[in-house]
Short mmCIF file of C-alpha atoms and ligand atoms in Angstrom, two decimals:
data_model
loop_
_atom_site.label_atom_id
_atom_site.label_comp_id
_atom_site.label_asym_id
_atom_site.label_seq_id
_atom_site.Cartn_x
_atom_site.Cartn_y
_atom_site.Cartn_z
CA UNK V 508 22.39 20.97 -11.29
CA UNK V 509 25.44 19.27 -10.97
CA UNK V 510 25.20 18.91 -7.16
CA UNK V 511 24.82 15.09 -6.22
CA UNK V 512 21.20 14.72 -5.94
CA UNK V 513 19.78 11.42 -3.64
CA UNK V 514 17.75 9.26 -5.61
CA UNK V 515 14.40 10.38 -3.67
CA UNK V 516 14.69 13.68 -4.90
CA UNK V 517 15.23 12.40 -8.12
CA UNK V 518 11.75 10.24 -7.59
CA UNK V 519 10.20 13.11 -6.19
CA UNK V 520 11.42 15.46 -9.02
CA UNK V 521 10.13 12.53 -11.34
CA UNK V 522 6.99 12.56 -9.73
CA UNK V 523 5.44 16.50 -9.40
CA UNK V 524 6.89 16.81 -13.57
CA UNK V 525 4.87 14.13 -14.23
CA UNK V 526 2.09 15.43 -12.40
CA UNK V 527 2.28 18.87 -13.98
CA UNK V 528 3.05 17.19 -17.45
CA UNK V 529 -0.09 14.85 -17.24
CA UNK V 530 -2.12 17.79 -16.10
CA UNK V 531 -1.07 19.70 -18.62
CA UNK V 532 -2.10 17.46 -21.04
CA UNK V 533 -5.47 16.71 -19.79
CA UNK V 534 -6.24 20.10 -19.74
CA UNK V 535 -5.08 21.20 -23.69
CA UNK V 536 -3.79 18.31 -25.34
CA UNK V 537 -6.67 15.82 -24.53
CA UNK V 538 -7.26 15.46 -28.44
CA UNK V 539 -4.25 15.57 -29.96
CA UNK V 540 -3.94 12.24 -30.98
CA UNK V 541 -0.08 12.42 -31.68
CA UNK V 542 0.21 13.13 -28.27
CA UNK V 543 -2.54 10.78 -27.12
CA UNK V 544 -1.13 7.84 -29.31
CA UNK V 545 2.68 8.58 -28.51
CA UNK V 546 2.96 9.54 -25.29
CA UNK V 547 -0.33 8.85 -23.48
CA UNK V 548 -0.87 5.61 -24.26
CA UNK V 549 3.12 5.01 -26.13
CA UNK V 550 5.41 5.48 -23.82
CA UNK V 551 4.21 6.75 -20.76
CA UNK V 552 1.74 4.04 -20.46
CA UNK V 553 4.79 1.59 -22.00
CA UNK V 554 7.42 2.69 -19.17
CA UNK V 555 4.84 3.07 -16.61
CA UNK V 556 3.54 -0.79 -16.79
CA UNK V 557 6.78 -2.40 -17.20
CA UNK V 558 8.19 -0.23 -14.50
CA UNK V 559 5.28 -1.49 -12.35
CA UNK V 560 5.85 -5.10 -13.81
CA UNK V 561 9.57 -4.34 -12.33
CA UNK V 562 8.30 -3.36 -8.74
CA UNK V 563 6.32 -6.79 -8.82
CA UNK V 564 8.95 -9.05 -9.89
CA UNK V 565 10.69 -7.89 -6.36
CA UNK V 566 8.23 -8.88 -4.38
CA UNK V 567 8.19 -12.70 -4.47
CA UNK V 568 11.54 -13.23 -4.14
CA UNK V 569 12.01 -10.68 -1.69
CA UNK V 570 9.66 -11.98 0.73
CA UNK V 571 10.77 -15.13 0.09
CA UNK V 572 14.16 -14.48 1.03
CA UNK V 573 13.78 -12.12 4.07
CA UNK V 574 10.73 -13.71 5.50
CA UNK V 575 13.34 -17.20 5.84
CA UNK V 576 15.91 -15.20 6.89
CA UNK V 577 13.48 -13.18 9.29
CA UNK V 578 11.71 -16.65 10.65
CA UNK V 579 15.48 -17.98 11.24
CA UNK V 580 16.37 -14.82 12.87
CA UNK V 581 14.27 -14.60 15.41
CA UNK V 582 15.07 -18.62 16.00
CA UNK V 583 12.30 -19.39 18.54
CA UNK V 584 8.50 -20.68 17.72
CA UNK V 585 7.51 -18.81 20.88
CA UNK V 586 8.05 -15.41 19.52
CA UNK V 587 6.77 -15.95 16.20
CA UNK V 588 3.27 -16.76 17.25
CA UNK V 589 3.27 -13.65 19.52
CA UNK V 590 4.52 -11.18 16.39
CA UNK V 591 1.71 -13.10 14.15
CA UNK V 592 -0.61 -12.65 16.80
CA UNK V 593 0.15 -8.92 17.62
CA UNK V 594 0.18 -7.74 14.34
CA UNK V 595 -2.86 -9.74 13.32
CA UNK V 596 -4.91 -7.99 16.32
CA UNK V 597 -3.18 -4.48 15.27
CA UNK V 598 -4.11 -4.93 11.99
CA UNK V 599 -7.53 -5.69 13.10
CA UNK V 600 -7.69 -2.82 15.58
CA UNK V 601 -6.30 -0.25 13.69
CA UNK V 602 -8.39 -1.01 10.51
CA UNK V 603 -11.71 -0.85 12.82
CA UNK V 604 -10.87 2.43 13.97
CA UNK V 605 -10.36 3.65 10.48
CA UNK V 606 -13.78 2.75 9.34
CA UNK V 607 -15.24 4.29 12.85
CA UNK V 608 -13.42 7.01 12.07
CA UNK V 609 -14.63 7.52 8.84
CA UNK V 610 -18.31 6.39 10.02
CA UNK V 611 -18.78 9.00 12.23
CA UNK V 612 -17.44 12.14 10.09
CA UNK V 613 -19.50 11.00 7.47
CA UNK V 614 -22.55 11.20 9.73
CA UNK V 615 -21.73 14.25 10.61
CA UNK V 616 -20.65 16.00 7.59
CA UNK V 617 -22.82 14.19 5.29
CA UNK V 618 -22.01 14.09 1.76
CA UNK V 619 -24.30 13.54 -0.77
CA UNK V 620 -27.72 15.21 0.35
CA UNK V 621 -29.00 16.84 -2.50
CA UNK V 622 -27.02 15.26 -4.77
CA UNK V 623 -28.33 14.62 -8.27
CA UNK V 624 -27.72 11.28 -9.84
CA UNK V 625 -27.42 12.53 -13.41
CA UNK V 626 -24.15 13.99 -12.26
CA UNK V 627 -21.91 11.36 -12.98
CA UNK V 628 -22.86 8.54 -14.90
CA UNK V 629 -20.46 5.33 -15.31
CA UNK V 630 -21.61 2.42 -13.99
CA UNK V 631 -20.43 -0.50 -11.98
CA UNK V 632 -20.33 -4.16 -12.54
CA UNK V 633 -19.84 -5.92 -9.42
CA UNK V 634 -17.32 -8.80 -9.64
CA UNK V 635 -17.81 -11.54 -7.30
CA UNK V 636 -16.10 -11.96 -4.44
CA UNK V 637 -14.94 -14.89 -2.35
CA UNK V 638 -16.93 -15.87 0.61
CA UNK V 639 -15.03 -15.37 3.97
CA UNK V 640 -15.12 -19.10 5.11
CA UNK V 641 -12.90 -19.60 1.41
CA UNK V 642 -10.42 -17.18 2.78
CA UNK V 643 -9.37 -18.51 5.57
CA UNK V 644 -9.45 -22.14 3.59
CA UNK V 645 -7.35 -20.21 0.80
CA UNK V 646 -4.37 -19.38 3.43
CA UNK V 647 -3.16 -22.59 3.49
CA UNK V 648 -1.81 -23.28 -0.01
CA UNK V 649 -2.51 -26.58 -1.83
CA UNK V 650 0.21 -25.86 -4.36
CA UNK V 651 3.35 -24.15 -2.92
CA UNK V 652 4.17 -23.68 -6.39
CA UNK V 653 1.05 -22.59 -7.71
CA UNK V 654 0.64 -19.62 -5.02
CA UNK V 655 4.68 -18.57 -5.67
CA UNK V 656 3.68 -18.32 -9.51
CA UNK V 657 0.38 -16.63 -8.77
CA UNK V 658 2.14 -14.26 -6.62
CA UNK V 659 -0.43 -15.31 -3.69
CA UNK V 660 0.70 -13.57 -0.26
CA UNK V 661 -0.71 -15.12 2.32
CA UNK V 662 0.01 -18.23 0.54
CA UNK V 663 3.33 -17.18 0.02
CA UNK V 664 3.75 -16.09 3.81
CA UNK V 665 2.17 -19.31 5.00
CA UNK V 666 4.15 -22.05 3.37
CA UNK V 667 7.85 -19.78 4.05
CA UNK V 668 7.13 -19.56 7.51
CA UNK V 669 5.81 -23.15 7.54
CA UNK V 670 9.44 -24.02 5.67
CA UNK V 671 11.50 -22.00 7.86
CA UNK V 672 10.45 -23.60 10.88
CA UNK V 673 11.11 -26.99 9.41
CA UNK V 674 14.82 -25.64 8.84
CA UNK V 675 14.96 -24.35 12.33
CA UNK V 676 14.20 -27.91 13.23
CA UNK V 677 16.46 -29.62 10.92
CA UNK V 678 19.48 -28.73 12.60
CA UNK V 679 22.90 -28.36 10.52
CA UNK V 680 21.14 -28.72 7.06
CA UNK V 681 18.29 -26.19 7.99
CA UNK V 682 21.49 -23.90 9.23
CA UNK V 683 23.46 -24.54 5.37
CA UNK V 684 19.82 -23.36 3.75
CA UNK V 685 19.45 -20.45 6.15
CA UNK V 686 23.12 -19.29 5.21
CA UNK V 687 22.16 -19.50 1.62
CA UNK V 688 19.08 -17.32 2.06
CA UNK V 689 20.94 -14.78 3.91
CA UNK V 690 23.03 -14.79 0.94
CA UNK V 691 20.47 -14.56 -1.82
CA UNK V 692 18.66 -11.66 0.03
CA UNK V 693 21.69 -9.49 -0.26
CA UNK V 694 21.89 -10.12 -3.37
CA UNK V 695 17.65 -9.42 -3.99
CA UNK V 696 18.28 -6.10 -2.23
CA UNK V 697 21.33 -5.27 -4.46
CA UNK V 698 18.06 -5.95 -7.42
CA UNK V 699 16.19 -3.60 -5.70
CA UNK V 700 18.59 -1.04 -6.19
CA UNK V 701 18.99 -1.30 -9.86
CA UNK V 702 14.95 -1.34 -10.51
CA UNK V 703 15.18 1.82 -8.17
CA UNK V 704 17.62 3.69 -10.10
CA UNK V 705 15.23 3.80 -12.94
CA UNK V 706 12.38 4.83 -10.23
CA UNK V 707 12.89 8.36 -11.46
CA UNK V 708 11.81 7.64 -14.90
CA UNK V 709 9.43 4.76 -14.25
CA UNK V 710 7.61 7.14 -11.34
CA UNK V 711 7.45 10.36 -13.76
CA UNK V 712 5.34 8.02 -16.41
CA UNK V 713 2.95 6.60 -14.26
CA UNK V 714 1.86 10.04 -13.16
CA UNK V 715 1.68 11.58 -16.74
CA UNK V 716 -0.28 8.87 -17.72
CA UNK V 717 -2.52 8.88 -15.06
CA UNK V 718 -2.71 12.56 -14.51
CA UNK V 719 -3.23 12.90 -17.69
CA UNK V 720 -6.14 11.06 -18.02
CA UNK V 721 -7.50 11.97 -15.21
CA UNK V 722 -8.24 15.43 -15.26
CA UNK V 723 -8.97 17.23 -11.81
CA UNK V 724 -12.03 18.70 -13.28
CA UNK V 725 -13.22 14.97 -12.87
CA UNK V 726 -12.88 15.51 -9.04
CA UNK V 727 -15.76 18.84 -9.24
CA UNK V 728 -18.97 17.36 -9.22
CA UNK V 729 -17.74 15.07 -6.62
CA UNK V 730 -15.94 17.45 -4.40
CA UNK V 731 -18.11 16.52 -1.62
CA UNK V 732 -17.55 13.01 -1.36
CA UNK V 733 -13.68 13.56 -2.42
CA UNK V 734 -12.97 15.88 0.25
CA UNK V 735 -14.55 13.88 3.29
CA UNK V 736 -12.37 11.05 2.20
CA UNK V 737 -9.47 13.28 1.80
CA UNK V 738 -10.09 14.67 5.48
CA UNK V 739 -10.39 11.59 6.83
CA UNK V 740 -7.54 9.75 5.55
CA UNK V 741 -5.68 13.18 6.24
CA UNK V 742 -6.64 12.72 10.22
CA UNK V 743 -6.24 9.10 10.75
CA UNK V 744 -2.82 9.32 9.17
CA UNK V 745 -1.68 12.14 11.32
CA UNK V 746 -3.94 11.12 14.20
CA UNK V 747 -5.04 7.93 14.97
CA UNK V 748 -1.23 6.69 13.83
CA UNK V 749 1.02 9.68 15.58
CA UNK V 750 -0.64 8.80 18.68
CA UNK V 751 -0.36 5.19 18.52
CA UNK V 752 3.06 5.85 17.58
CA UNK V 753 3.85 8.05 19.99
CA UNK V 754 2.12 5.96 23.04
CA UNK V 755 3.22 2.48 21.80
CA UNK V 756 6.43 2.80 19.47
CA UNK V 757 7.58 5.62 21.66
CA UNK V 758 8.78 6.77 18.12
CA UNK V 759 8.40 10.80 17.46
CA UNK V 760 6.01 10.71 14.56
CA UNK V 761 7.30 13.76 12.83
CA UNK V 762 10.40 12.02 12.19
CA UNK V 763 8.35 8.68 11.03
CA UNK V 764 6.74 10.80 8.62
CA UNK V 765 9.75 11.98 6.45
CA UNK V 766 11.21 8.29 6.97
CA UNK V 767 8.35 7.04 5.35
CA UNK V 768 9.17 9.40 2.38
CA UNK V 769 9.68 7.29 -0.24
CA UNK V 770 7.31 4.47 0.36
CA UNK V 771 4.60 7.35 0.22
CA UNK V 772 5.84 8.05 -3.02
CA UNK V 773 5.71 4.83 -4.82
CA UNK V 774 2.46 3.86 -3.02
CA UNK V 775 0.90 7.12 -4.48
CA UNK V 776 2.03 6.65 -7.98
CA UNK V 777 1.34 2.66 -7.69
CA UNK V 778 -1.42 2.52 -5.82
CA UNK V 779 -0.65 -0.89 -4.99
CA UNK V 780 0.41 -1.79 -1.61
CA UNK V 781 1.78 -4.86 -2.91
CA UNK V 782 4.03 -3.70 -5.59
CA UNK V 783 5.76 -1.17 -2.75
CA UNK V 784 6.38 -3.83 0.00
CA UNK V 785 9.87 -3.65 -1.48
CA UNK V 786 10.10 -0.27 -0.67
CA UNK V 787 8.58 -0.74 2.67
CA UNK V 788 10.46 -3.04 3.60
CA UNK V 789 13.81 -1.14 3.08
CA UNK V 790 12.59 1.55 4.58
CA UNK V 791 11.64 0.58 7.81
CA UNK V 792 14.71 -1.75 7.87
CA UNK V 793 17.41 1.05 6.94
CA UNK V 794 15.66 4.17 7.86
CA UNK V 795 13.43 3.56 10.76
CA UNK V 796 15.61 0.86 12.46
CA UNK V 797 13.28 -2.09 12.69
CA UNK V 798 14.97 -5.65 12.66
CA UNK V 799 14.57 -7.60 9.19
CA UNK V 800 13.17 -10.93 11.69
CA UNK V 801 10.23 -8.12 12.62
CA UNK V 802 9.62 -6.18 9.38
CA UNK V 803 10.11 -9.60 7.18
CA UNK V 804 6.62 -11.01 8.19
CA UNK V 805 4.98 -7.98 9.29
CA UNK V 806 5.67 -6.22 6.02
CA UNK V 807 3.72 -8.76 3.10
CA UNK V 808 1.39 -9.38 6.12
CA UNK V 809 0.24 -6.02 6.20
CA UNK V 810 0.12 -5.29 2.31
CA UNK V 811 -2.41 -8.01 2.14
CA UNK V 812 -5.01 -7.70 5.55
CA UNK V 813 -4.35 -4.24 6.43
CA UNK V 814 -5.93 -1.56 4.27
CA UNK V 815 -6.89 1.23 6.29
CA UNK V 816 -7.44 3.92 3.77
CA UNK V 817 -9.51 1.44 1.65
CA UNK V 818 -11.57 1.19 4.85
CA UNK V 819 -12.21 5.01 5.42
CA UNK V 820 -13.18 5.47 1.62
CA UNK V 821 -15.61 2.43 2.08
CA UNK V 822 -17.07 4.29 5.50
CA UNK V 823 -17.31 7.27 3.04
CA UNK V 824 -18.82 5.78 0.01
CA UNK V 825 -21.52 4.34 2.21
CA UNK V 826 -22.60 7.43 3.84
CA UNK V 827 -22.70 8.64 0.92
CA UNK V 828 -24.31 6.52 -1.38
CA UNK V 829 -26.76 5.88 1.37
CA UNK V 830 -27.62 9.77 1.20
CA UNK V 831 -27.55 9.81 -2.35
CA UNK V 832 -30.24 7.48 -2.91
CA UNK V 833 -32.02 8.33 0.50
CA UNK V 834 -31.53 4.98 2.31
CA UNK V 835 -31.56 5.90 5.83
CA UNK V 836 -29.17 2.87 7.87
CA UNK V 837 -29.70 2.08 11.07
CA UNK V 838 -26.92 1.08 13.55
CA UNK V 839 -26.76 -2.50 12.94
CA UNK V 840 -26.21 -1.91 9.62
CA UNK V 841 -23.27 0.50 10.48
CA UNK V 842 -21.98 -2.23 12.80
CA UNK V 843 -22.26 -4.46 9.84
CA UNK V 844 -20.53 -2.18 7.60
CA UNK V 845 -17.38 -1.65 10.15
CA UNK V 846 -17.20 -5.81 10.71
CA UNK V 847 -17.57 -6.23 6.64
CA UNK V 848 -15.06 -3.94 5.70
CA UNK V 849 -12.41 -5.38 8.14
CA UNK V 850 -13.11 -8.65 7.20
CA UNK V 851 -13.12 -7.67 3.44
CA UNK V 852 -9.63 -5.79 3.88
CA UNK V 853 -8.31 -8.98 5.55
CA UNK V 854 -9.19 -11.46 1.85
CA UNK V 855 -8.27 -9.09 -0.55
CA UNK V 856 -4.62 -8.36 -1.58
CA UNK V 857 -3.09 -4.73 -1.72
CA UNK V 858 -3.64 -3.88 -5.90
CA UNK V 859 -4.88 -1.28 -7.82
CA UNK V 860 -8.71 -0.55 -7.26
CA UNK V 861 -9.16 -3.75 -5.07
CA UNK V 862 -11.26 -1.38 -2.42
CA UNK V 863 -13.95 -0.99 -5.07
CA UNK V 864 -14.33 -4.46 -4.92
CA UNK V 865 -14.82 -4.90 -1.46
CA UNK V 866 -17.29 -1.96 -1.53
CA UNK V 867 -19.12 -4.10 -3.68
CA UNK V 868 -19.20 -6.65 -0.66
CA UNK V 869 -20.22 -4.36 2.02
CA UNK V 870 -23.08 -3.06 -0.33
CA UNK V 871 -24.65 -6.12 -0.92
CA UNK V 872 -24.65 -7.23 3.01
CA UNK V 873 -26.43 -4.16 3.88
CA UNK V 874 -28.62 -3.84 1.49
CA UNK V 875 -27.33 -0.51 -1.11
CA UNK V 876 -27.75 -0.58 -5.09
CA UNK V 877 -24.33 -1.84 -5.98
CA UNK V 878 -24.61 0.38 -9.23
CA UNK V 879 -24.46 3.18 -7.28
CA UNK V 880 -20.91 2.34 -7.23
CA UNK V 881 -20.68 3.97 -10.52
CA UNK V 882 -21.34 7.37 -8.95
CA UNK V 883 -17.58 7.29 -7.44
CA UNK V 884 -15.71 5.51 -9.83
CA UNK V 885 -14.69 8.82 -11.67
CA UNK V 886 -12.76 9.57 -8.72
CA UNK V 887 -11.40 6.56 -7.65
CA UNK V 888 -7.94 6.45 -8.88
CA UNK V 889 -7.03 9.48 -7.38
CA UNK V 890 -8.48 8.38 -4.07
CA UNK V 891 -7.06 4.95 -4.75
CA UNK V 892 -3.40 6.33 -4.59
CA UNK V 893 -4.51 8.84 -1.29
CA UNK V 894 -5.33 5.82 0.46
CA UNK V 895 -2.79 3.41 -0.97
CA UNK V 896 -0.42 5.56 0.96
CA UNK V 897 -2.44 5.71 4.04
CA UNK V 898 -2.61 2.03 3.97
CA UNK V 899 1.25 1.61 3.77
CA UNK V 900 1.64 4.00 6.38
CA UNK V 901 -0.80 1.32 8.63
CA UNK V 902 1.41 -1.50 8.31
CA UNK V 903 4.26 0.68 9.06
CA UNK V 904 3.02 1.83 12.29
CA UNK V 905 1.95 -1.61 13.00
CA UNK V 906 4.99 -2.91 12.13
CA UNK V 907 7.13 -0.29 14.43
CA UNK V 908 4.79 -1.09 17.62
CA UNK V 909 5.09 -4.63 17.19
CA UNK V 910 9.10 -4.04 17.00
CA UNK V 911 9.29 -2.06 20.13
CA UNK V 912 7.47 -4.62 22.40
CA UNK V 913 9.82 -7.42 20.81
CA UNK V 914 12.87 -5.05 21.19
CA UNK V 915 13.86 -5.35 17.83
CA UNK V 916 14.01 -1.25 17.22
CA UNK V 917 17.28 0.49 17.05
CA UNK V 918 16.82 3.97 17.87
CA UNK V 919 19.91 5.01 16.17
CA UNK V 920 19.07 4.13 12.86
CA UNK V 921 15.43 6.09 12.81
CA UNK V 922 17.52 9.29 14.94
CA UNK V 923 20.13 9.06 12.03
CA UNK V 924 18.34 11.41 9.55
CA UNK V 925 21.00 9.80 7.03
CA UNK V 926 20.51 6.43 8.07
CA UNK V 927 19.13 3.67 4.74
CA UNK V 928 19.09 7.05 2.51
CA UNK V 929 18.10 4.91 -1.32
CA UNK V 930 21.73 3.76 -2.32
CA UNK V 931 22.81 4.87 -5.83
CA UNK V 932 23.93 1.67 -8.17
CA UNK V 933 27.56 0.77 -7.71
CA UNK V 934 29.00 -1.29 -9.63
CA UNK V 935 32.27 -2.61 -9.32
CA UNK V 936 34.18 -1.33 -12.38
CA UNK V 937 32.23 1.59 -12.50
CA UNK V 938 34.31 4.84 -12.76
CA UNK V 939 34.12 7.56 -9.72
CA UNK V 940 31.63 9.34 -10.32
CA UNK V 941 32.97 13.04 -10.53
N1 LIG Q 718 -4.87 0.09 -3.94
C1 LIG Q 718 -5.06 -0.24 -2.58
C2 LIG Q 718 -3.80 -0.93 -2.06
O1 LIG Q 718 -3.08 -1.53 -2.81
C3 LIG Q 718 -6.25 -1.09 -2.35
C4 LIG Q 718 -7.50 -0.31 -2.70
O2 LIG Q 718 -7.92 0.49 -1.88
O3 LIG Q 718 -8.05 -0.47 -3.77
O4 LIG Q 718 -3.51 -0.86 -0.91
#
């Protein structure tokens, strides 16, 4: 063990003990309450949030930073509207065919017939949701500082880019600011690093704790709805993105794949495509080549409109649910279904459980029991980090195509299989390691 490890194996190491730790658990130590007190909900749960709490105080800052430093970079007005444009209609696209996707195998395969209700019983409150016209009102911030404190993306993305322009146009002082922000994004990446050396730790706890209450006996009764979803997300990560990738990145997606390593694994034991965009971002800026002025706006962009897996799972639920409760939907209403969920992905940010949500949305516009929600919810979580990581790998791709057609790929970096590996702390005293 004393060969020098890389901090992803670390996190992955982190990640299957805590996975066959919190199983464990769930299956003999579910009421053992020094175990249930202490470790359940003591310190795994205490490590776990703060570590999550840790991944979140990146984010504003980060995009802050690199999205000024990104705007700056690419230095011309022109270019920006056509990256915000292409990604937008990516986003769009790529989110449609996820829900098609899912759509149609769900037809096919058609979970749910013969299902009895009494199976699983929690139920679902809806909470409301905004209407559409108040998202696109929402974009545009009325209090910078207000949507900076609340952590508001598109917000966020909105009034930086807005800024940055305004320093592009300011001449030398704009220039003095821009230098400054190249500066203080170092230095935010060098704070990356230290929250990632604890990754290992903070990684292992959120799996025990959720494993651990979440036993995969949960997933039985359900297997039929959990394994369509699983299938689907399976092919339109391996699919519908190798072959855009392929065709449009000209980017082999084997090699993509392992890149993406360790964004998969904080966006599966996160679930929140929010708290990873840290991770995402270094990754596809030091392992898969793409320029920060790209990946800076692309990035946050995607975390918040782009949730692809949240999309198949809503295609899913609603075959399902549909069958469960013998509502028989005609095509309209599947048309409505594949505009609502892309429209819902696009006003709801990347957290925890956010898809449910939006299911909630797409229910009520065509017409299903919204408590019928409650049939799925035992499974969610686990399906929430599947698709978390599907999602991530969306605005990845996206992100990668949009780079090619703006040239801002370097092939060397994603050839270099050592290229951006996760940096161990350094400090500058700091003995040699031996
Ligand atoms: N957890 C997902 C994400 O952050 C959203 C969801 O499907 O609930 O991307």
């Amino acid at each position: 063990m004393t060969h020098k490890m890389t901090l992803t194996t670390k996190i992955l190491i982190g990640m299957g003990l805590g996975l066959i730790v919190g199983s464990l658990i769930n299956q003999f130590a579910l009421h053992i309450p020094f175990i249930q007190n202490y470790f359940v909900g003591g310190v795994f749960h205490v490590i776990g949030a703060a570590f999550i709490n840790a991944l979140k105080m990146l984010v504003v800052p980060l995009v802050t930073f690199s999205l000024i430093c990104g705007v700056c970079g690419i230095g011309d007005i022109g270019a920006l509207g056509r990256i915000g444009f292409k990604s937008f209609a990516l986003y769009l696209l790529t989110t449609a065919l996820a829900i098609t996707l899912a759509l149609v195998i769900a037809i096919v395969i058609a979970p749910g017939e013969g299902f009895k209700r009494g199976q699983s019983a929690s139920t679902f409150v809806a909470k409301d949701s905004p209407p559409i016209t108040d998202v696109f009102i929402n974009i545009v911030p009325g209090n910078p500082v207000e949507a900076f404190a609340q952590g508001n993306m598109l917000q966020i993305i909105f009034f930086v880019i807005i800024f940055a322009i305004a320093m592009l146009m300011a001449g030398e002082a704009g220039k003095q600011i821009a230098d400054l922000a190249e500066k203080l994004n170092e230095v935010m990446m060098k704070v990356v690093t230290i929250v990632m050396d604890v990754a290992p730790v903070g990684v292992f706890c959120l799996m025990a704790k959720t494993f651990s209450e979440q036993g995969l006996a949960l997933i039985l009764p359900m297997i039929g709805y959990f394994s369509v979803v699983v299938l689907c997300l399976f092919l339109h990560a391996f699919g519908t993105y190798s072959l855009l990738l392929s065709t449009f990145a000209k980017l082999s997606p084997l090699t993509f794949i392992k890149k993406m390593r360790p964004a998969h694994v904080f966006a599966f034991s996160t679930a929140s495509s929010n708290a990873t965009i840290p991770v995402t971002l270094q990754v596809l800026e030091k392992r898969i080549g793409v320029n920060n002025s790209t990946a800076a706006f692309t990035v946050p962009f995607g975390a918040t409109i782009n949730m692809d897996g949240t999309a198949i799972m809503q295609g899913v639920a609603t075959v399902f649910i549909a069958n469960v409760y013998q509502i028989d939907l005609g095509l309209t209403q599947y048309l409505t279904i594949i505009g609502m969920s892309v429209l819902a992905s696009i006003g709801t940010a990347g957290v925890p459980g956010v898809g449910l949500i939006m299911l909630a949305m797409v229910f009520n516009q065509v017409g299903l029991p919204v408590e019928g929600i409650g049939l799925i919810l035992g499974v969610d979580r686990l399906l929430d980090m599947l698709r978390t990581m599907v999602n991530i790998t969306g605005d990845a791709t996206v992100t990668c195509i949009v780079a090619r057609g703006e040239n801002t790929l370097d092939d060397a970096i994603f050839n270099d299989p050592q290229a951006g590996v996760i940096e161990d702390i350094n400090l500058p005293h700091h003995k040699q390691a031996s």
